[in-house]
Amino acid sequence: MGDNYILTTLFGNVVSPPQVMPRFLGVISYLIPQYYFFTSIRLTIIGWDITMVFPYLLNLFLIYMILLGYSIYSLGLKKAKREGSLSWF
């Protein structure tokens, strides 16, 4: 399946929560969107209200929006460099 699958499974709160990992490995979990997804699903299953789960969903949305914005920006910059439509490139 690949290294990406293994890393996201390990650090994405699928196998174990980041609280039981060594500190330097647990910090990586908070950077992976799967952590927030699986945490919000688990909290919803045990009976938390959507208002209590909302911060986890907001973090998940924020990470995806940052990645989407970066991707769109880099695609636009590559297109501008290729077409020569910017004066400094």
PDB file of C-alpha atoms in Angstrom:
ATOM      1  CA  MET A   1       0.000   0.000   0.000  1.00  0.00           C
ATOM      2  CA  GLY A   2       2.814   2.374   0.598  1.00  0.00           C
ATOM      3  CA  ASP A   3       4.593   4.351   3.230  1.00  0.00           C
ATOM      4  CA  ASN A   4       1.935   7.063   3.318  1.00  0.00           C
ATOM      5  CA  TYR A   5      -0.724   4.542   4.363  1.00  0.00           C
ATOM      6  CA  ILE A   6       1.470   3.145   7.125  1.00  0.00           C
ATOM      7  CA  LEU A   7       2.359   6.584   8.498  1.00  0.00           C
ATOM      8  CA  THR A   8      -1.204   7.883   8.512  1.00  0.00           C
ATOM      9  CA  THR A   9      -2.446   4.690  10.139  1.00  0.00           C
ATOM     10  CA  LEU A  10       0.223   4.899  12.826  1.00  0.00           C
ATOM     11  CA  PHE A  11      -0.064   8.626  13.531  1.00  0.00           C
ATOM     12  CA  GLY A  12      -3.704   9.203  12.560  1.00  0.00           C
ATOM     13  CA  ASN A  13      -5.232   7.961  15.834  1.00  0.00           C
ATOM     14  CA  VAL A  14      -6.209   4.659  14.205  1.00  0.00           C
ATOM     15  CA  VAL A  15      -3.906   2.278  16.066  1.00  0.00           C
ATOM     16  CA  SER A  16      -3.276   4.204  19.276  1.00  0.00           C
ATOM     17  CA  PRO A  17      -3.929   7.712  20.565  1.00  0.00           C
ATOM     18  CA  PRO A  18      -1.018  10.170  20.603  1.00  0.00           C
ATOM     19  CA  GLN A  19      -1.175  10.323  24.406  1.00  0.00           C
ATOM     20  CA  VAL A  20       0.398   6.848  24.689  1.00  0.00           C
ATOM     21  CA  MET A  21       3.129   7.542  22.121  1.00  0.00           C
ATOM     22  CA  PRO A  22       6.457   9.130  22.998  1.00  0.00           C
ATOM     23  CA  ARG A  23       6.109  12.917  23.006  1.00  0.00           C
ATOM     24  CA  PHE A  24       8.086  13.564  19.804  1.00  0.00           C
ATOM     25  CA  LEU A  25       5.931  11.027  17.920  1.00  0.00           C
ATOM     26  CA  GLY A  26       2.673  12.237  19.443  1.00  0.00           C
ATOM     27  CA  VAL A  27       3.259  15.748  18.124  1.00  0.00           C
ATOM     28  CA  ILE A  28       3.277  14.376  14.563  1.00  0.00           C
ATOM     29  CA  SER A  29      -0.265  13.064  15.096  1.00  0.00           C
ATOM     30  CA  TYR A  30      -1.632  16.565  15.520  1.00  0.00           C
ATOM     31  CA  LEU A  31      -0.350  17.506  12.053  1.00  0.00           C
ATOM     32  CA  ILE A  32      -2.195  14.709  10.233  1.00  0.00           C
ATOM     33  CA  PRO A  33      -5.854  15.334   9.280  1.00  0.00           C
ATOM     34  CA  GLN A  34      -6.847  11.734  10.038  1.00  0.00           C
ATOM     35  CA  TYR A  35      -6.258  12.391  13.739  1.00  0.00           C
ATOM     36  CA  TYR A  36      -9.022  14.992  13.829  1.00  0.00           C
ATOM     37  CA  PHE A  37     -11.364  12.876  11.704  1.00  0.00           C
ATOM     38  CA  PHE A  38     -11.056   9.722  13.802  1.00  0.00           C
ATOM     39  CA  THR A  39     -11.152  11.673  17.066  1.00  0.00           C
ATOM     40  CA  SER A  40     -14.392  13.393  16.070  1.00  0.00           C
ATOM     41  CA  ILE A  41     -15.923  10.061  14.987  1.00  0.00           C
ATOM     42  CA  ARG A  42     -14.951   8.397  18.273  1.00  0.00           C
ATOM     43  CA  LEU A  43     -16.306  11.265  20.357  1.00  0.00           C
ATOM     44  CA  THR A  44     -19.580  11.232  18.426  1.00  0.00           C
ATOM     45  CA  ILE A  45     -19.947   7.479  18.936  1.00  0.00           C
ATOM     46  CA  ILE A  46     -19.488   7.738  22.710  1.00  0.00           C
ATOM     47  CA  GLY A  47     -22.215  10.363  22.873  1.00  0.00           C
ATOM     48  CA  TRP A  48     -20.608  13.779  22.670  1.00  0.00           C
ATOM     49  CA  ASP A  49     -22.733  16.535  21.209  1.00  0.00           C
ATOM     50  CA  ILE A  50     -21.793  18.102  17.865  1.00  0.00           C
ATOM     51  CA  THR A  51     -20.940  21.368  19.637  1.00  0.00           C
ATOM     52  CA  MET A  52     -18.301  19.522  21.662  1.00  0.00           C
ATOM     53  CA  VAL A  53     -16.865  17.816  18.556  1.00  0.00           C
ATOM     54  CA  PHE A  54     -16.906  21.038  16.504  1.00  0.00           C
ATOM     55  CA  PRO A  55     -13.317  22.142  17.425  1.00  0.00           C
ATOM     56  CA  TYR A  56     -11.922  18.880  16.016  1.00  0.00           C
ATOM     57  CA  LEU A  57     -13.946  19.295  12.827  1.00  0.00           C
ATOM     58  CA  LEU A  58     -12.834  22.912  12.559  1.00  0.00           C
ATOM     59  CA  ASN A  59      -9.174  21.875  12.801  1.00  0.00           C
ATOM     60  CA  LEU A  60      -9.754  19.239  10.127  1.00  0.00           C
ATOM     61  CA  PHE A  61     -11.375  21.827   7.859  1.00  0.00           C
ATOM     62  CA  LEU A  62      -8.537  24.279   8.509  1.00  0.00           C
ATOM     63  CA  ILE A  63      -5.855  21.765   7.541  1.00  0.00           C
ATOM     64  CA  TYR A  64      -7.654  20.877   4.323  1.00  0.00           C
ATOM     65  CA  MET A  65      -8.184  24.533   3.413  1.00  0.00           C
ATOM     66  CA  ILE A  66      -4.490  25.310   3.953  1.00  0.00           C
ATOM     67  CA  LEU A  67      -3.485  22.360   1.758  1.00  0.00           C
ATOM     68  CA  LEU A  68      -6.029  23.321  -0.905  1.00  0.00           C
ATOM     69  CA  GLY A  69      -4.914  26.952  -0.883  1.00  0.00           C
ATOM     70  CA  TYR A  70      -1.271  25.992  -1.196  1.00  0.00           C
ATOM     71  CA  SER A  71      -2.046  23.626  -4.068  1.00  0.00           C
ATOM     72  CA  ILE A  72      -4.049  26.231  -5.973  1.00  0.00           C
ATOM     73  CA  TYR A  73      -1.374  28.862  -5.390  1.00  0.00           C
ATOM     74  CA  SER A  74       1.436  26.612  -6.613  1.00  0.00           C
ATOM     75  CA  LEU A  75      -0.553  25.582  -9.696  1.00  0.00           C
ATOM     76  CA  GLY A  76      -1.267  29.226 -10.510  1.00  0.00           C
ATOM     77  CA  LEU A  77       2.375  30.171 -10.039  1.00  0.00           C
ATOM     78  CA  LYS A  78       3.544  27.342 -12.310  1.00  0.00           C
ATOM     79  CA  LYS A  79       1.064  28.433 -14.973  1.00  0.00           C
ATOM     80  CA  ALA A  80       2.195  32.062 -14.690  1.00  0.00           C
ATOM     81  CA  LYS A  81       5.853  31.018 -15.016  1.00  0.00           C
ATOM     82  CA  ARG A  82       5.073  28.832 -18.003  1.00  0.00           C
ATOM     83  CA  GLU A  83       3.076  31.541 -19.810  1.00  0.00           C
ATOM     84  CA  GLY A  84       5.389  34.349 -18.744  1.00  0.00           C
ATOM     85  CA  SER A  85       2.501  36.475 -17.542  1.00  0.00           C
ATOM     86  CA  LEU A  86       4.319  37.768 -14.457  1.00  0.00           C
ATOM     87  CA  SER A  87       6.949  40.438 -14.900  1.00  0.00           C
ATOM     88  CA  TRP A  88       9.441  39.015 -12.378  1.00  0.00           C
ATOM     89  CA  PHE A  89       9.532  35.491 -13.883  1.00  0.00           C
TER      90      PHE A  89
END
